[in-house]
Coordinates of C-alpha atoms in Angstrom, one line a residue:
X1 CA 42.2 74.8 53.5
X2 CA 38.4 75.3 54.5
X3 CA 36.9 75.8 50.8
X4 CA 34.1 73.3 52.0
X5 CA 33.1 74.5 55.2
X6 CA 33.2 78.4 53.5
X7 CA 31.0 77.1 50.7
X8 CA 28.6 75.4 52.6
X9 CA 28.1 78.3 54.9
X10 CA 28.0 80.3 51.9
X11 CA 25.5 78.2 49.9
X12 CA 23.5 77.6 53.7
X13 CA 23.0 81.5 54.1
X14 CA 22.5 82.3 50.6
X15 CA 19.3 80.0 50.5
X16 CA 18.1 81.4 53.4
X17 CA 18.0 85.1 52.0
X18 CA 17.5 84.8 48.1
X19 CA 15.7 80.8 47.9
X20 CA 16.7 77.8 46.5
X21 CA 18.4 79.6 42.7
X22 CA 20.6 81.8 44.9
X23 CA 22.9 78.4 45.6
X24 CA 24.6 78.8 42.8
X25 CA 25.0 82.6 42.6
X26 CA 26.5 81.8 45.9
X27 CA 28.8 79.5 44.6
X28 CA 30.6 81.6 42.3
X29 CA 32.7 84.2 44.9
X30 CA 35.8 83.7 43.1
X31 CA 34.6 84.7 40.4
X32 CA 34.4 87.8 41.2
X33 CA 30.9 88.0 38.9
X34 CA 28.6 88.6 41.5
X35 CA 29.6 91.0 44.5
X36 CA 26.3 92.4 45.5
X37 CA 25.0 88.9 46.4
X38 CA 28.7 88.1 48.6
X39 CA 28.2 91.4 50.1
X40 CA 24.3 90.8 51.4
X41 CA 25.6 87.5 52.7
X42 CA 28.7 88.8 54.3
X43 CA 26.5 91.2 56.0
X44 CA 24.0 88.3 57.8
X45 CA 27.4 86.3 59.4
X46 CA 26.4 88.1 62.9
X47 CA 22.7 86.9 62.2
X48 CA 22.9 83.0 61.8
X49 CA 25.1 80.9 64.3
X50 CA 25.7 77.8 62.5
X51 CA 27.4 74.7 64.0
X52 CA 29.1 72.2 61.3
X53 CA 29.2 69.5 64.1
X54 CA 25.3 69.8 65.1
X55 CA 23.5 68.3 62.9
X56 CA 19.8 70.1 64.1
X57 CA 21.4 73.4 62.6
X58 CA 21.2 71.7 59.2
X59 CA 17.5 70.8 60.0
X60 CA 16.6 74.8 60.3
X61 CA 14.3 76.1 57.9
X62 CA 14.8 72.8 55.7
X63 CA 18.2 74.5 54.5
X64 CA 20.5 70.8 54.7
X65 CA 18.3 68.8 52.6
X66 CA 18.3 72.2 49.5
X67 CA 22.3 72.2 50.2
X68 CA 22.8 68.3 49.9
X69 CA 20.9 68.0 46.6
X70 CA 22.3 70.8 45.3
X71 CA 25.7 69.0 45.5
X72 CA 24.3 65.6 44.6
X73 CA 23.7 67.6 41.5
X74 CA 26.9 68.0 40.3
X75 CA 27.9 65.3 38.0
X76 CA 30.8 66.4 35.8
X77 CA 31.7 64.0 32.7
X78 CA 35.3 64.6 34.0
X79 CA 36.8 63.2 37.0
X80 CA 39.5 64.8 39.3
X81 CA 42.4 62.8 37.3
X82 CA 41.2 64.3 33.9
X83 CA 40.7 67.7 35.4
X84 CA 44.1 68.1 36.6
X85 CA 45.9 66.5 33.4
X86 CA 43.8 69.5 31.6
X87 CA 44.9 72.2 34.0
X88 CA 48.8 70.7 33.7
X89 CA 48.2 70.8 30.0
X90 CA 47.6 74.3 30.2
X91 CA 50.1 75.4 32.6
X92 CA 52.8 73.3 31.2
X93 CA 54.3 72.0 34.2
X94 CA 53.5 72.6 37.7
X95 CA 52.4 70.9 40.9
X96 CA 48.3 71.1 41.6
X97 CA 48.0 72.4 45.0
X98 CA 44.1 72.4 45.0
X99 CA 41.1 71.6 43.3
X100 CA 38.0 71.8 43.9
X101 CA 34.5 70.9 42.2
X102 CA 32.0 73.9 41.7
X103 CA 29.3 75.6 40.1
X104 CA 29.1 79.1 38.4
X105 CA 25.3 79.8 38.0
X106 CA 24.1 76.6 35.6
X107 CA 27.6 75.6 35.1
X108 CA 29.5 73.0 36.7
X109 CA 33.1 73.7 37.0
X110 CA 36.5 73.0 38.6
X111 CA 38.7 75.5 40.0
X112 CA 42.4 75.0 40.3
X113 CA 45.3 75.7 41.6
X114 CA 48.9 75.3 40.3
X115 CA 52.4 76.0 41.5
X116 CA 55.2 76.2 39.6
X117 CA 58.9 77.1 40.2
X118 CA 57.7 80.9 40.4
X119 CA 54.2 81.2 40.2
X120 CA 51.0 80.3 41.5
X121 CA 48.5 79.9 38.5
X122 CA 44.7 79.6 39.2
X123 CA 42.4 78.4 36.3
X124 CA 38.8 77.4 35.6
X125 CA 38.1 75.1 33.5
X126 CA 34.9 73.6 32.3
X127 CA 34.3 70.5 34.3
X128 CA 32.7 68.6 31.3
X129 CA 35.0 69.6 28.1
X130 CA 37.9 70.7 30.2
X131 CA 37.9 74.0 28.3
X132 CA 39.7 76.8 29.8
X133 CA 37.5 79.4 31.0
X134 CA 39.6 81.5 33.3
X135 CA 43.1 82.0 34.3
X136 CA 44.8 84.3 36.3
X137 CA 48.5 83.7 38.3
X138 CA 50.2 85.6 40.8
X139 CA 54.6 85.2 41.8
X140 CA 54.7 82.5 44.6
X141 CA 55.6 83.9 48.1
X142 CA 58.4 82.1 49.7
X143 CA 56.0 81.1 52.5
X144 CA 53.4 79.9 49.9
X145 CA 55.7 77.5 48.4
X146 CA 55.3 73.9 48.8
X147 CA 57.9 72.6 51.9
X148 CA 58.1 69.3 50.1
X149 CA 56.6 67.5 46.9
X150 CA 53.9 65.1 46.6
X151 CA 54.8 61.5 46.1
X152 CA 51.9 60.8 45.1
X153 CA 49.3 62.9 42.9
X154 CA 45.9 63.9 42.7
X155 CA 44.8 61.1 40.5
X156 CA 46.3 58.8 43.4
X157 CA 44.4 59.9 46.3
X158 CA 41.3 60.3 43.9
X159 CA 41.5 57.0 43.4
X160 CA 42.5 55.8 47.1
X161 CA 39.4 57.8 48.6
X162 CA 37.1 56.2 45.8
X163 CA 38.0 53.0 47.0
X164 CA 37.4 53.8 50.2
X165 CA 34.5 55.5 49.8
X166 CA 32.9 54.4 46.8
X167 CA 29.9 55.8 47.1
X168 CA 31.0 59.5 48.0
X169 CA 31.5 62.6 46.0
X170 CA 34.6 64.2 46.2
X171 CA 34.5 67.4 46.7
X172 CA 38.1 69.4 47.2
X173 CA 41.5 68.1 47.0
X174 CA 44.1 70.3 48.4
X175 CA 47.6 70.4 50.0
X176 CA 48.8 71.4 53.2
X177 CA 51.5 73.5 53.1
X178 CA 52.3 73.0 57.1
X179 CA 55.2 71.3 57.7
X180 CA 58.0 68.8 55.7
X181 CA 55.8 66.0 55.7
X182 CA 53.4 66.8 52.7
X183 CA 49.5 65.4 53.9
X184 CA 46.3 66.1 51.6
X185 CA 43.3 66.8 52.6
X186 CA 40.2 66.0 51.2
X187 CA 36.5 67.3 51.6
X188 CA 33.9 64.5 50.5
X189 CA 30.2 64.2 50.9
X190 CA 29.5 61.1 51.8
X191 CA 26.0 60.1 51.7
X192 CA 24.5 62.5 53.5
X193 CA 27.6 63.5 55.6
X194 CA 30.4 66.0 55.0
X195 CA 34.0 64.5 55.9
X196 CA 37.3 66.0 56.1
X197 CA 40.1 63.2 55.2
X198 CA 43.7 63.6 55.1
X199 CA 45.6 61.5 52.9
X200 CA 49.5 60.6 53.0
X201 CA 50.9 62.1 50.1
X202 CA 53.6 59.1 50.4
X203 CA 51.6 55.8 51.6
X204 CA 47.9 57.1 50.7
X205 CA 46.7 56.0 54.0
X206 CA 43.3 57.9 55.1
X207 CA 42.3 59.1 58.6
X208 CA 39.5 61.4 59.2
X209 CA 40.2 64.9 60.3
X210 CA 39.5 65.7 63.8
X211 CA 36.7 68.0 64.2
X212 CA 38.6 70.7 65.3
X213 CA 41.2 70.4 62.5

């Protein structure tokens, strides 16, 4: 799942045609709260060419170094462990198949995703209290469905990409739903560097994604 890449091109063209304050606007798609701003971004894609691998596309218009500090500004109270324990609290019972840490205008937030024997439940949930804000949930297509469970959980690779990068901030946790052997993937920003890392959801071993992946 691409969630990083999207929102960095969406937070990367959003600054270029509203200024620094649209970042967040930009941020908050799924919300569904602010359409007219998605739409006039939508409509630029054909005007900017952006390369994730070349670093002098970041350098354009001084865009990389309003994009990295707007991320180096979120600092939720709540970690990845206590966010999903809050979104399983809610739900009940469930496997988390993503989350990821965002911002809706001033408000820093998580966004999650849960599937259950029938369902696929998506909440938002304050990423300092761990209040509730949204929920919605959908029935689980067959080909949605998880091909195998986890061994390990969120909380696990959390803590295994922490120790491996101590320094970073991570920014999505997700699931692969590709084959029988169950991988996540990761999206970190690590010092001034975006990474994709997959995680064994059985031996929590980490290799960096290819570029093309």
């Amino acid at each position: 799942m691409k969630t990083i890449l999207k929102n960095k091109w969406l937070l990367l063209t959003s600054t270029l045609v509203l200024g620094t304050g649209a970042v967040g606007a930009a941020t908050i798609y799924a919300t569904g709260n602010a359409p007219t701003v998605i739409e006039t971004v939508q409509a630029m894609e054909n005007q900017f060419d952006w390369d994730w691998e070349d670093d002098e596309d970041w350098d354009e218009g001084q865009v990389r170094e309003q994009v990295l500090q707007e991320i180096k500004a979120l600092n939720p109270k709540l970690n990845f462990e206590a966010a999903t324990k809050a979104a399983l609290k809610e739900v009940g019972s469930g496997t988390v198949t993503d989350i990821r840490l965002d911002r809706d205008n001033k408000q820093v937030i998580y966004e999650v995703r849960v599937e259950t024997k029938d369902k696929e439940i998506e909440l938002e949930l304050h990423a300092d209290s761990g209040k509730i804000i949204r929920k919605s949930e959908e029935p689980l297509e067959v080909d949605d469905k998880l091909k195998a469970q986890p061994e390990k959980s969120v909380a696990d690779v959390e803590k295994a990409l922490l120790k491996e990068y101590p320094s970073a901030k991570i920014l999505d946790i997700s699931l692969e739903n590709t084959s029988k052997s169950v991988t996540y993937q990761a999206e970190i920003l690590n010092g001034d560097t975006f990474q994709e890392i997959l995680v064994d959801a059985k031996t929590l071993s980490l290799t960096e994604a290819p570029s093309d992946y």
